[in-house]
Coordinates of C-alpha atoms and ligand atoms in Angstrom, one line a residue:
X12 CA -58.4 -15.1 -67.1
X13 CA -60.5 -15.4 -64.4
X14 CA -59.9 -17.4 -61.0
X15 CA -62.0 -20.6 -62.2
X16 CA -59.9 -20.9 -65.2
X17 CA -56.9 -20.5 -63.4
X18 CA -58.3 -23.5 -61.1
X19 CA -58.7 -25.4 -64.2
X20 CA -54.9 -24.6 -65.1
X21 CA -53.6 -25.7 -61.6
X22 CA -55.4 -28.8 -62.4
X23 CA -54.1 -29.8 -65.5
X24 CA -50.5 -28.3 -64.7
X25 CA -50.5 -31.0 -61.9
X26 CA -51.5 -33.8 -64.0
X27 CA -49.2 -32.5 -66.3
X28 CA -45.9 -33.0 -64.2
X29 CA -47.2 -35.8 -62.1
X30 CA -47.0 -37.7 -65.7
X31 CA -44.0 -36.3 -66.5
X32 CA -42.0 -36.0 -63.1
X33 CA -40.3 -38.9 -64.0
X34 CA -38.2 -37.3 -66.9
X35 CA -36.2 -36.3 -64.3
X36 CA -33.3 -38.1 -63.9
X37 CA -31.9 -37.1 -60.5
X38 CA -31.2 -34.1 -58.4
X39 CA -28.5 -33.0 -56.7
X40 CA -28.8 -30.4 -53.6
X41 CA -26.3 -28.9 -51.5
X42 CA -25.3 -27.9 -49.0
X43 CA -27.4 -26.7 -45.6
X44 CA -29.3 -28.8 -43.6
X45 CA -29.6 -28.4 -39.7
X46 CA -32.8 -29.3 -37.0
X47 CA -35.1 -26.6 -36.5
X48 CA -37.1 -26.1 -33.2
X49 CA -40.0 -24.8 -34.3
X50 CA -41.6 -22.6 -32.0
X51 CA -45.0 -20.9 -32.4
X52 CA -45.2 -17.6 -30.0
X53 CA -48.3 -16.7 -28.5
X54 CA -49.1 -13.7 -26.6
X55 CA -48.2 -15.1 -23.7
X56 CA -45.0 -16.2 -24.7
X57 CA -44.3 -12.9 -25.8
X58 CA -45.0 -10.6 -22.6
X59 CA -42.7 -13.6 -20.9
X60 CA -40.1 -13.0 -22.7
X61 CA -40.3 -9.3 -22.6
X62 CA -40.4 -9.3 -19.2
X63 CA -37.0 -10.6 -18.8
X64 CA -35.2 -8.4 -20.4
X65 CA -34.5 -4.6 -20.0
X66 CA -37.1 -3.1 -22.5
X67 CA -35.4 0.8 -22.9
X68 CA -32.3 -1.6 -24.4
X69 CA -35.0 -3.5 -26.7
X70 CA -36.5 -0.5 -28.0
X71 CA -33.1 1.2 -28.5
X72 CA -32.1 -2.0 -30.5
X73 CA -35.3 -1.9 -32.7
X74 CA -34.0 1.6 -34.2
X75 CA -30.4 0.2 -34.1
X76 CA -31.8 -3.1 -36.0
X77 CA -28.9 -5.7 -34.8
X78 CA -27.6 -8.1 -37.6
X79 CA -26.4 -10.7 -35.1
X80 CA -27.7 -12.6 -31.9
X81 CA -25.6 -11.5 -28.9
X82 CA -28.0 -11.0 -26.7
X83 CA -31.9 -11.9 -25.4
X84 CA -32.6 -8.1 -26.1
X85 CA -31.0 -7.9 -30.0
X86 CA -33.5 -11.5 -30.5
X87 CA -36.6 -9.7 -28.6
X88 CA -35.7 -6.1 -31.0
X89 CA -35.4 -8.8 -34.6
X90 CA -38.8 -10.4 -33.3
X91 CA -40.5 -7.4 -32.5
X92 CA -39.2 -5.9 -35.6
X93 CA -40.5 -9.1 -37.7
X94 CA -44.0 -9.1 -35.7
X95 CA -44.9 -5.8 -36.5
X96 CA -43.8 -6.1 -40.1
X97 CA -45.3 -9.6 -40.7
X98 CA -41.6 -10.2 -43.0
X99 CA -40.0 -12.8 -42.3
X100 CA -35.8 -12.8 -41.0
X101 CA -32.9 -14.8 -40.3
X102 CA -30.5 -13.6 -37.9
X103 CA -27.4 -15.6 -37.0
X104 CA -25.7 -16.3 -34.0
X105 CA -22.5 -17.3 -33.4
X106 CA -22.4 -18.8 -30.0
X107 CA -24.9 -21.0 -28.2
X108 CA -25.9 -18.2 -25.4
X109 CA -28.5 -17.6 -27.0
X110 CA -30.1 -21.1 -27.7
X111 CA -29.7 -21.9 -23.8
X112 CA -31.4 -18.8 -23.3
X113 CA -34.2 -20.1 -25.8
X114 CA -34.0 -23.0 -24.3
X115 CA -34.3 -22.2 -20.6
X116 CA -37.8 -19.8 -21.4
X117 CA -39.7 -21.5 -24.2
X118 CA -40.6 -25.0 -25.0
X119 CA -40.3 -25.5 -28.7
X120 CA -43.2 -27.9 -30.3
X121 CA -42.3 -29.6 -32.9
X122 CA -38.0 -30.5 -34.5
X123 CA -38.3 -30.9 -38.2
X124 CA -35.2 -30.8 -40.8
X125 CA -34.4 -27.3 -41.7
X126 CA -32.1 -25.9 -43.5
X127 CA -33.1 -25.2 -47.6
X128 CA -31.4 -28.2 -48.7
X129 CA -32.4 -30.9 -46.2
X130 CA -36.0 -29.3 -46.9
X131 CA -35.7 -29.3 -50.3
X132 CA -33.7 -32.8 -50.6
X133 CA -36.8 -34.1 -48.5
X134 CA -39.3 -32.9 -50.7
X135 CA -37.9 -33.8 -53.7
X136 CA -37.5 -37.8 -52.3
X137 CA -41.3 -37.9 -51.1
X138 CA -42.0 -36.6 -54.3
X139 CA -40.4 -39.9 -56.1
X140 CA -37.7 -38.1 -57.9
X141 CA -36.0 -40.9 -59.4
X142 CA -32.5 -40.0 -57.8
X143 CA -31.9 -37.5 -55.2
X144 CA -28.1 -36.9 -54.2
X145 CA -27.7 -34.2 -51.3
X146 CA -24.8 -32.8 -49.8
X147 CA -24.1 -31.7 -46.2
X148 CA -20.6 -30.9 -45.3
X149 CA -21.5 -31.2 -41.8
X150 CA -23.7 -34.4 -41.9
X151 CA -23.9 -35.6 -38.5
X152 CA -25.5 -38.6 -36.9
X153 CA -28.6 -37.0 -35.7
X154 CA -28.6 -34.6 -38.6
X155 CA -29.1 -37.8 -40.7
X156 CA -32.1 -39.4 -38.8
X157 CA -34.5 -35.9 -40.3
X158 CA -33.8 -37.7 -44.1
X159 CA -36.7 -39.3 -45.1
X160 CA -36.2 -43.2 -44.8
X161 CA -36.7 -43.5 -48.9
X162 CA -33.9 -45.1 -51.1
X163 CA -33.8 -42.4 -53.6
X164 CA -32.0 -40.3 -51.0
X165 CA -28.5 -40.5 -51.2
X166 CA -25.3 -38.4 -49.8
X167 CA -22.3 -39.2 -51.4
X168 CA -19.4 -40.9 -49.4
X169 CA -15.2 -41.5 -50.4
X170 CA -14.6 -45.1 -49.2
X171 CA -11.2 -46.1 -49.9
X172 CA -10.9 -43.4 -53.1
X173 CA -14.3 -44.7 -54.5
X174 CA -17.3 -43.1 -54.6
X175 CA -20.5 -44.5 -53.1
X176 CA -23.9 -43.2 -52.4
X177 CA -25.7 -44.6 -49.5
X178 CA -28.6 -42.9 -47.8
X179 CA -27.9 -40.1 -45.2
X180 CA -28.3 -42.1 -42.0
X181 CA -25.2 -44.6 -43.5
X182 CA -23.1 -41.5 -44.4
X183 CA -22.9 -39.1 -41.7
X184 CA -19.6 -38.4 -39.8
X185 CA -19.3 -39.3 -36.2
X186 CA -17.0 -36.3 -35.3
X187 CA -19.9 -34.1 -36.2
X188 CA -22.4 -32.1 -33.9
X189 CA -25.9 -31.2 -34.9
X190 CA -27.1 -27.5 -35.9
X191 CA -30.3 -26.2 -34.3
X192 CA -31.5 -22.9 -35.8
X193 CA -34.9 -21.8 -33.3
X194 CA -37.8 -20.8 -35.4
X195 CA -40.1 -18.5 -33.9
X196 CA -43.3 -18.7 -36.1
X197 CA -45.6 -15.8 -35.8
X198 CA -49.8 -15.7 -36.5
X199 CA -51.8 -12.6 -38.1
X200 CA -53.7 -11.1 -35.5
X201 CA -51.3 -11.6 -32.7
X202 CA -51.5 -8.6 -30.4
X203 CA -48.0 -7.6 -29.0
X204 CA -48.2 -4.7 -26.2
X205 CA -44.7 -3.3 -24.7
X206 CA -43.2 0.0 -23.1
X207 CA -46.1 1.8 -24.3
X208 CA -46.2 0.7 -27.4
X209 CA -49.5 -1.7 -29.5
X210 CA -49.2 -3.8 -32.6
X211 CA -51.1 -6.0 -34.3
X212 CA -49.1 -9.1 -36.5
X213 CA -50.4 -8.2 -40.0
X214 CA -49.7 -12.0 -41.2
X215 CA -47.7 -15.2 -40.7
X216 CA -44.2 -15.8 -40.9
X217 CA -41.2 -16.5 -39.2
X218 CA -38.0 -15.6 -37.1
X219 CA -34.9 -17.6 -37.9
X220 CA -32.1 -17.6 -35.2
X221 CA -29.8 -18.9 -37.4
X222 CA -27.0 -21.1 -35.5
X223 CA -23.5 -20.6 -37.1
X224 CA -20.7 -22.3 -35.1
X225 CA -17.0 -21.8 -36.2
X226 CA -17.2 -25.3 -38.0
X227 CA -19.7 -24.7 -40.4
X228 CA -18.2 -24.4 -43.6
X229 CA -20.0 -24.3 -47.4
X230 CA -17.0 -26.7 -48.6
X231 CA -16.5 -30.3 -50.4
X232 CA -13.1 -32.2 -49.4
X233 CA -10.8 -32.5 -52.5
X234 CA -11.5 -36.2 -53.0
X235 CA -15.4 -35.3 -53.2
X236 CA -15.0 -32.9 -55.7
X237 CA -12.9 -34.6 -57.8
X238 CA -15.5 -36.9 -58.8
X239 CA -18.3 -34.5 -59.1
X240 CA -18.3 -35.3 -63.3
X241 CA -19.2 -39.2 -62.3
X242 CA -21.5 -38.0 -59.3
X243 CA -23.4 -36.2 -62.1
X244 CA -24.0 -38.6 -64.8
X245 CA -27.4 -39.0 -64.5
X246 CA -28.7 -35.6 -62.9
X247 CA -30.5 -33.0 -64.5
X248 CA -30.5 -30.4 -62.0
X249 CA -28.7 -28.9 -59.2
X250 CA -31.1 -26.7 -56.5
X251 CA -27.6 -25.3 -54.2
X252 CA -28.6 -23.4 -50.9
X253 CA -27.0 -21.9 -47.9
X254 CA -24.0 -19.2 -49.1
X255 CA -25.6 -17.2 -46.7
X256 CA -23.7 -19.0 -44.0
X257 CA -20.0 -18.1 -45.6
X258 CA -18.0 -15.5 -43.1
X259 CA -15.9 -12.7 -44.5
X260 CA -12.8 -14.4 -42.1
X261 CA -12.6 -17.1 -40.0
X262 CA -10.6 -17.9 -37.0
X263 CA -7.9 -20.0 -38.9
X264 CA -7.0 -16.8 -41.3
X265 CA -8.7 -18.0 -44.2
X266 CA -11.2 -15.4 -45.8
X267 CA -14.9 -15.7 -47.6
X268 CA -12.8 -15.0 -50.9
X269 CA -11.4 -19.3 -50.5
X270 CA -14.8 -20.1 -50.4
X271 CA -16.0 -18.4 -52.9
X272 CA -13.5 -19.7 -55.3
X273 CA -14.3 -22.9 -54.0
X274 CA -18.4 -22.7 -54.4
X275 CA -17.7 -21.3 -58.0
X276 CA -15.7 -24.0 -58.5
X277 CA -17.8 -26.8 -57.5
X278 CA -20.3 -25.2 -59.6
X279 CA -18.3 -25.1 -63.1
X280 CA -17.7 -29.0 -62.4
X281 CA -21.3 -29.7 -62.1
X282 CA -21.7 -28.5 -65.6
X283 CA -18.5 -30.2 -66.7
X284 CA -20.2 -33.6 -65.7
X285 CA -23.6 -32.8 -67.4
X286 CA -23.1 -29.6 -69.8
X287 CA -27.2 -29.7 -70.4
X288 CA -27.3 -29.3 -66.3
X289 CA -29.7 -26.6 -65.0
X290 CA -28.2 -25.1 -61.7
X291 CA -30.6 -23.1 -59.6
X292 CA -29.6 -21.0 -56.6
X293 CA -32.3 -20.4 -53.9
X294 CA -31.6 -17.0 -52.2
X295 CA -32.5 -15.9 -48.6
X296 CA -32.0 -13.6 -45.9
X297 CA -28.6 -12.7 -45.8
X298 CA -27.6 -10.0 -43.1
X299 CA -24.1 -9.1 -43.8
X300 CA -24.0 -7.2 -46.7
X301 CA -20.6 -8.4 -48.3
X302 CA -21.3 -11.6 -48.3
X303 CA -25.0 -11.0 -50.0
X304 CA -23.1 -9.0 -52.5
X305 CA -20.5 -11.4 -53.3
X306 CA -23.0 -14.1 -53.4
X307 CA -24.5 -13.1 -56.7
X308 CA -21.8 -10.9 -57.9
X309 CA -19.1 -14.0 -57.8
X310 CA -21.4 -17.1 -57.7
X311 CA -24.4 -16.4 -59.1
X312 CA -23.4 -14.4 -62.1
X313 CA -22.4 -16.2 -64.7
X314 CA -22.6 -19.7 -63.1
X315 CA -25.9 -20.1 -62.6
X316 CA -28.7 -20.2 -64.2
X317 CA -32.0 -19.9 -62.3
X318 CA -32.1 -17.8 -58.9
X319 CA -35.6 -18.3 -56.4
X320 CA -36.4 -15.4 -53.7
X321 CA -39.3 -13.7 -52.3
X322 CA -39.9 -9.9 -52.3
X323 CA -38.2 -8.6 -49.2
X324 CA -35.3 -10.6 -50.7
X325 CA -35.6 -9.5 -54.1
X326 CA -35.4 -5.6 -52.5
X327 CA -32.1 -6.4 -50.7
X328 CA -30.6 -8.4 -53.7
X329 CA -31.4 -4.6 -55.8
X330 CA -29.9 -3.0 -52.9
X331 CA -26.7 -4.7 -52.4
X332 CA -26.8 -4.1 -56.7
X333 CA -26.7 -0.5 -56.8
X334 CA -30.6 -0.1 -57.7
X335 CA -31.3 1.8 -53.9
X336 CA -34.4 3.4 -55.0
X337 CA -36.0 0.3 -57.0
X338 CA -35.2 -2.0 -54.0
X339 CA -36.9 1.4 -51.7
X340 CA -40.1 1.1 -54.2
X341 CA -40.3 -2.9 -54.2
X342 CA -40.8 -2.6 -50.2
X343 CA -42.2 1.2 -49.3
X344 CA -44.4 1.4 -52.7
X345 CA -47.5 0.0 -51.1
X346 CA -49.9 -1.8 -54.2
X347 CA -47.9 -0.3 -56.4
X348 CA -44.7 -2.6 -55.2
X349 CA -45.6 -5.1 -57.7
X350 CA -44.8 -2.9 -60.5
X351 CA -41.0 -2.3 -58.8
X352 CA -41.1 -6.2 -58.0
X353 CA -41.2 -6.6 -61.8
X354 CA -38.9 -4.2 -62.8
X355 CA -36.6 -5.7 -59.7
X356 CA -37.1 -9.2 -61.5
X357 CA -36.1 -7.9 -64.7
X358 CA -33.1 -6.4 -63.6
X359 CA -32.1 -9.2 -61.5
X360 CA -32.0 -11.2 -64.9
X361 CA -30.2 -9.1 -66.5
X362 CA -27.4 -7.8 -64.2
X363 CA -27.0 -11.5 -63.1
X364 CA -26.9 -13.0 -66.5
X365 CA -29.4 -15.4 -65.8
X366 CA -31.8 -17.9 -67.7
X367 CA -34.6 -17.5 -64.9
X368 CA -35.6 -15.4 -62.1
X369 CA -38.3 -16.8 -59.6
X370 CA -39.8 -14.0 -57.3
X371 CA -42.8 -15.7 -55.1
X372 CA -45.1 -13.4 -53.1
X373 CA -48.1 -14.2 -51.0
X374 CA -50.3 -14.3 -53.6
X375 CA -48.7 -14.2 -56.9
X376 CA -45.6 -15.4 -58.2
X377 CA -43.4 -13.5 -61.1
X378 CA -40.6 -15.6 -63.3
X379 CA -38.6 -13.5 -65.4
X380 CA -37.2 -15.7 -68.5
X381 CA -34.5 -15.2 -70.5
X382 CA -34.7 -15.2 -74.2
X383 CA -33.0 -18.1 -75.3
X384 CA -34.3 -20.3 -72.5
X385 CA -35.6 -23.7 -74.5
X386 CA -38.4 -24.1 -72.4
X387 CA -41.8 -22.0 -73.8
X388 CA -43.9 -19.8 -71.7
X389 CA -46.6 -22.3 -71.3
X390 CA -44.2 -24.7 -70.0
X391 CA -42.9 -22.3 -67.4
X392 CA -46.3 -21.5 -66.5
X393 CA -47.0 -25.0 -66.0
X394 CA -44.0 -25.8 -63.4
X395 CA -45.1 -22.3 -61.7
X396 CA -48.3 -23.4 -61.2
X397 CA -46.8 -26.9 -59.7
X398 CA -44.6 -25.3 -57.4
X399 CA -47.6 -23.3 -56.0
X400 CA -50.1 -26.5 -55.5
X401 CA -47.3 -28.0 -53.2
X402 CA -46.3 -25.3 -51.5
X403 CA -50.6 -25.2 -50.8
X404 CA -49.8 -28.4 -49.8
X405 CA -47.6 -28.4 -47.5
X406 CA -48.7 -25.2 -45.6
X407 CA -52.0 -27.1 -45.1
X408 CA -50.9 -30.4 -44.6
X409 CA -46.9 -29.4 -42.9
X410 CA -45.6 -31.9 -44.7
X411 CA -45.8 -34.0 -47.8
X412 CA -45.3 -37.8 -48.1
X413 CA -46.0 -38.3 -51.6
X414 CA -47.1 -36.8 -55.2
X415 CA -50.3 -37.9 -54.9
X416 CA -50.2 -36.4 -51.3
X417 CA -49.8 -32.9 -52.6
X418 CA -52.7 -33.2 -54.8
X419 CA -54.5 -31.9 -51.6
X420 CA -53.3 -28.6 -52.5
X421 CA -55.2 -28.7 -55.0
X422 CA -57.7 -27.7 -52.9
X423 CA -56.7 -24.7 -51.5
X424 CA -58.4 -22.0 -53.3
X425 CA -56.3 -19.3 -55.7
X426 CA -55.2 -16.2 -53.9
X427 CA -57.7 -13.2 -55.1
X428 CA -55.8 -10.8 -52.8
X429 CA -53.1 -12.1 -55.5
X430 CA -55.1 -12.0 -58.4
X431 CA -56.2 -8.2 -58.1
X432 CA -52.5 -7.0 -57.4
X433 CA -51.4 -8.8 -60.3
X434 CA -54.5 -6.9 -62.3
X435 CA -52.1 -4.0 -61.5
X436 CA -49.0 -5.3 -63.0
X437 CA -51.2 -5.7 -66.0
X438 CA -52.3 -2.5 -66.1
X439 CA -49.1 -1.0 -66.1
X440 CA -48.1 -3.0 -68.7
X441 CA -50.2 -2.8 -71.1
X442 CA -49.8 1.4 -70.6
X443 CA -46.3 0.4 -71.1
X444 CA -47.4 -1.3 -74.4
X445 CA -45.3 -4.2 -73.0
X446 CA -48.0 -6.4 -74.0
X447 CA -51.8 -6.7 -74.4
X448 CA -54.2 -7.5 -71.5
X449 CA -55.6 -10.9 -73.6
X450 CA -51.9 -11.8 -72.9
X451 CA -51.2 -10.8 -69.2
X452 CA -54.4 -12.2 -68.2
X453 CA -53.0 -15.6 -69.8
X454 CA -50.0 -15.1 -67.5
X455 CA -47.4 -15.8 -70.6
X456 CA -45.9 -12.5 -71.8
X457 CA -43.3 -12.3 -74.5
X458 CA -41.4 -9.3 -74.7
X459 CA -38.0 -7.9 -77.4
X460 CA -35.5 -8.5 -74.1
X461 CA -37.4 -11.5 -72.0
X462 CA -40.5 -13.4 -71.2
X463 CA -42.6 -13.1 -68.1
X464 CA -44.9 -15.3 -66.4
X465 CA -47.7 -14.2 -63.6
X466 CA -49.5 -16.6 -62.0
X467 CA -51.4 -16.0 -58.9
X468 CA -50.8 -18.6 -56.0
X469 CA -52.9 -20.4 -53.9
X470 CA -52.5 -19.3 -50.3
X471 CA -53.8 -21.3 -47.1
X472 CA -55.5 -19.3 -44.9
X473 CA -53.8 -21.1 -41.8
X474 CA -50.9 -22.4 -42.8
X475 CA -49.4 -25.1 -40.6
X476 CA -46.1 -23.7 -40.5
X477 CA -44.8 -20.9 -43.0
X478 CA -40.9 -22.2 -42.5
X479 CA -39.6 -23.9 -45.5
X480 CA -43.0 -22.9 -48.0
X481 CA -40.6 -20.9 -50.4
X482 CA -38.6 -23.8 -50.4
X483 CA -41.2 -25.6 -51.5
X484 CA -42.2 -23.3 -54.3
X485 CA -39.0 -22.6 -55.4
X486 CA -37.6 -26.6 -55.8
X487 CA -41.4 -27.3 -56.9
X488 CA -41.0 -25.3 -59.7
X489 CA -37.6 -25.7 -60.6
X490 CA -37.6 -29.7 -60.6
X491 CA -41.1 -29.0 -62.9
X492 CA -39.6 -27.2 -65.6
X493 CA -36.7 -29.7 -66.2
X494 CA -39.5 -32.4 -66.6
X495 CA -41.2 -29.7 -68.8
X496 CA -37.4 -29.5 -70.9
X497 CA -36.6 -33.1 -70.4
X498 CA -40.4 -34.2 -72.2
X499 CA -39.6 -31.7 -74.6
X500 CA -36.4 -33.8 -75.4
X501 CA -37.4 -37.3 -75.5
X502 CA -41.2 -36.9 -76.9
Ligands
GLC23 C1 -32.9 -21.4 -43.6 C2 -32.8 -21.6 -42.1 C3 -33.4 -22.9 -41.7 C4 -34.8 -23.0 -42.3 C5 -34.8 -22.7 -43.8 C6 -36.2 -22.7 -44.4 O1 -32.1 -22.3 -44.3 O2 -31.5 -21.6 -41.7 O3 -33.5 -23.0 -40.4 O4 -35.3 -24.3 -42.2 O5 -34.2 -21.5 -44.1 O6 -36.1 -22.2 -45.7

């Protein structure tokens, strides 16, 4: 297929789901949401920085590649690191040192919601989802005022043993303080000269210094979760976010295994209240290794069934697996990465029992489908190619107010960098005999063990910001394919 006809796809898919969007009975999204201070670094603001802090110590730290924010040097060695790499991070910190520090030496421009649910939860409200019920453990009162002012937005709230849903900003808890992650966004081009050393930024993305004070807890109160069945009557989805944040122990004795137990929990009740539920976990950077592990060892096997994440992810999901070399060739394997991002994909599915794997890449996306998964390749295709046009969207716009809004992304022209890796894919899969070029060129791909779809993206040049744009793809997607399922249902 060549790049106009996959223009003409994007334009139907869109038509497609903006008719049929409204399927969709509600949403629910858990559970991170905090303020980001969105910063974006110039050279200028780079040399600043480096010149406050000892740079033997930064470029010892960029070989020792920290996994937590102590100190200004381990943030410089993580940006650096990111910079030169163009990949995006996350790093957490556990005390606010670092955020006066931040604070003290760079103005931030802009303080959106952050946090993949409050993103997400956002999107999906703007988007006219009919009902969207979020979840923030930690919802406090100027958390609340970043939820769009829309009445489909709704965080559930115990009053008096009864269950209510009222929008953010009437549900937050007083006692709580606000989260502020610092998002350092990066540009291609940027040059970046220290001790010797000259880089250029090979292309946009993003620093997260991830805030994570002691009270930050992926957790529902008891009363909460026993009504979970009622909260789900009438929602077809779950999108839940934000494991990354669980500790191995915490200061009152109590270890990540409680919380796992708990998350698992919460899960299994979803589907008690809606057995048809689709529950889709959107992956990210997660540093410490156990907890990444026991994220989709415990939760996401066997509880859920879709899982969203982009390549550098994808490689440290194999890695934490037990598939070192395949999560080596998805990152070190240069063009011919795509072929290990596949094969990372499918083993993903598999290993994780899952119904759908979602890998976005600048340029292309994969999704890895399960057998027995209702929905046909088309229709897959079509919420893929959904997901991408607001993501397009909201790159080039930074935000998005309304369906019609994201039609802009539309607009954005399909990613030919994306096309011609994906011709490689095709190539090696049609040596494979895994299927015929007619039908890789199509993008749908039915094979013995599971079904494939390639579609390449459309990528803006410029983007606004690139913080939150796999959040965008991801929930785009996913909330696309259950209005795909749910017309399929009621014809
Ligand atoms: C993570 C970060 C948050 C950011 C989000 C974007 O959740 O903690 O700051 O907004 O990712 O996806």
């Amino acid at each position: 297929m060549h790049l106009e006809q996959w223009e003409k796809h994007y334009d139907e898919a869109f038509s497609d789901i903006k008719e049929s969007l409204d399927n969709v009975r509600g949403m629910f999204v858990a559970y991170n949401s905090n303020v980001d201070a969105i910063k974006h670094i110039s050279e200028r603001d780079v040399s600043k920085l480096l010149s406050l802090v000892d740079l033997g110590e930064v470029q010892e730290k960029i070989v020792n590649y920290p996994r937590e924010i102590v100190s200004p040097a381990d943030f410089l060695s993580r940006l650096i690191i990111a910079m030169r790499d163009g990949k995006a991070a996350e790093v957490p910190t556990y005390t606010s040192d670092i955020h006066e520090w931040l604070t003290d030496h760079l103005v931030f421009d802009d303080a959106r919601m952050g946090g993949q649910a409050g993103i997400i939860s956002n999107l999906l409200a703007h988007l006219g989802v009919r009902k969207v019920i979020s979840y923030v453990p930690w919802l406090s009162k100027e958390q609340a005022e970043y939820f769009a002012d829309l009445p489909n937005l709704l965080h559930p709230v115990i009053e008096d043993g009864v269950l209510m849903l009222k929008h953010p900003r009437q549900a937050y808890d007083p006692e709580f303080k606000p989260r502020v992650n610092w998002i350092i966004e990066f540009s291609r081009g940027l040059e970046v000269k220290y001790g010797g050393e000259h880089f250029v930024v090979p292309r946009d993305n993003r620093l997260i210094i991830s805030s994570r004070p002691s009270w930050i807890r992926i957790d529902m109160s008891r009363e909460l979760y026993d009504r979970i069945p009622k909260l789900e009557e009438d929602v077809d989805g779950a999108i839940l976010a934000g494991y990354q944040m669980i500790r191995e122990e915490y200061e009152d004795g109590t270890t990540y295994h409680e919380y796992v137990e708990r998350a698992v929990n919460v899960i299994e009740r979803l589907k008690e209240g809606n057995p048809d539920i689709r529950i889709h976990v959107e992956f990210t950077s997660i540093q410490n290794k156990t907890i990444r592990k026991t994220l989709l060892k415990d939760i996401v096997c066997r509880h859920v069934h879709s899982l969203g994440l982009d390549t550098v992810e994808v490689a440290n999901a194999l890695n934490v697996l037990g598939h070192e070399e395949l999560a080596y060739s998805v990152i070190n394997k240069g063009e011919n990465g795509i072929v290990a991002l596949y094969e990372g994909a499918v083993r993903l599915l598999h290993d994780l029992k899952l119904e759908r794997v979602h890998v976005h890449s600048l340029g292309f996306f994969i999704c890895v489908i399960s057998k027995d998964h209702p929905l046909d390749v088309e229709g897959h295709r079509t919420a893929l190619l959904f997901g991408s046009t607001l993501a397009a969207a909201q790159a080039s716009r930074g935000s998005i107010e309304h369906l019609d809004d994201a039609a802009v992304g539309l607009n954005v022209p399909v990613s030919e960098t994306g096309y011609k890796e994906l011709e490689i894919l095709g190539k090696y899969m049609v040596r494979r005999g895994i299927c015929s070029m007619d039908e890789f060129v199509d993008g749908c791909i039915c094979t013995p063990t599971h079904d494939v779809i390639v579609v390449p993206s459309k990528v803006v040049k410029d983007p606004i910001a690139t913080v939150g744009i796999g959040d965008a793809i991801s929930a785009g997607a996913f909330v696309a394919m259950l209005a795909k399922m749910k017309s399929m249902k009621y014809p």
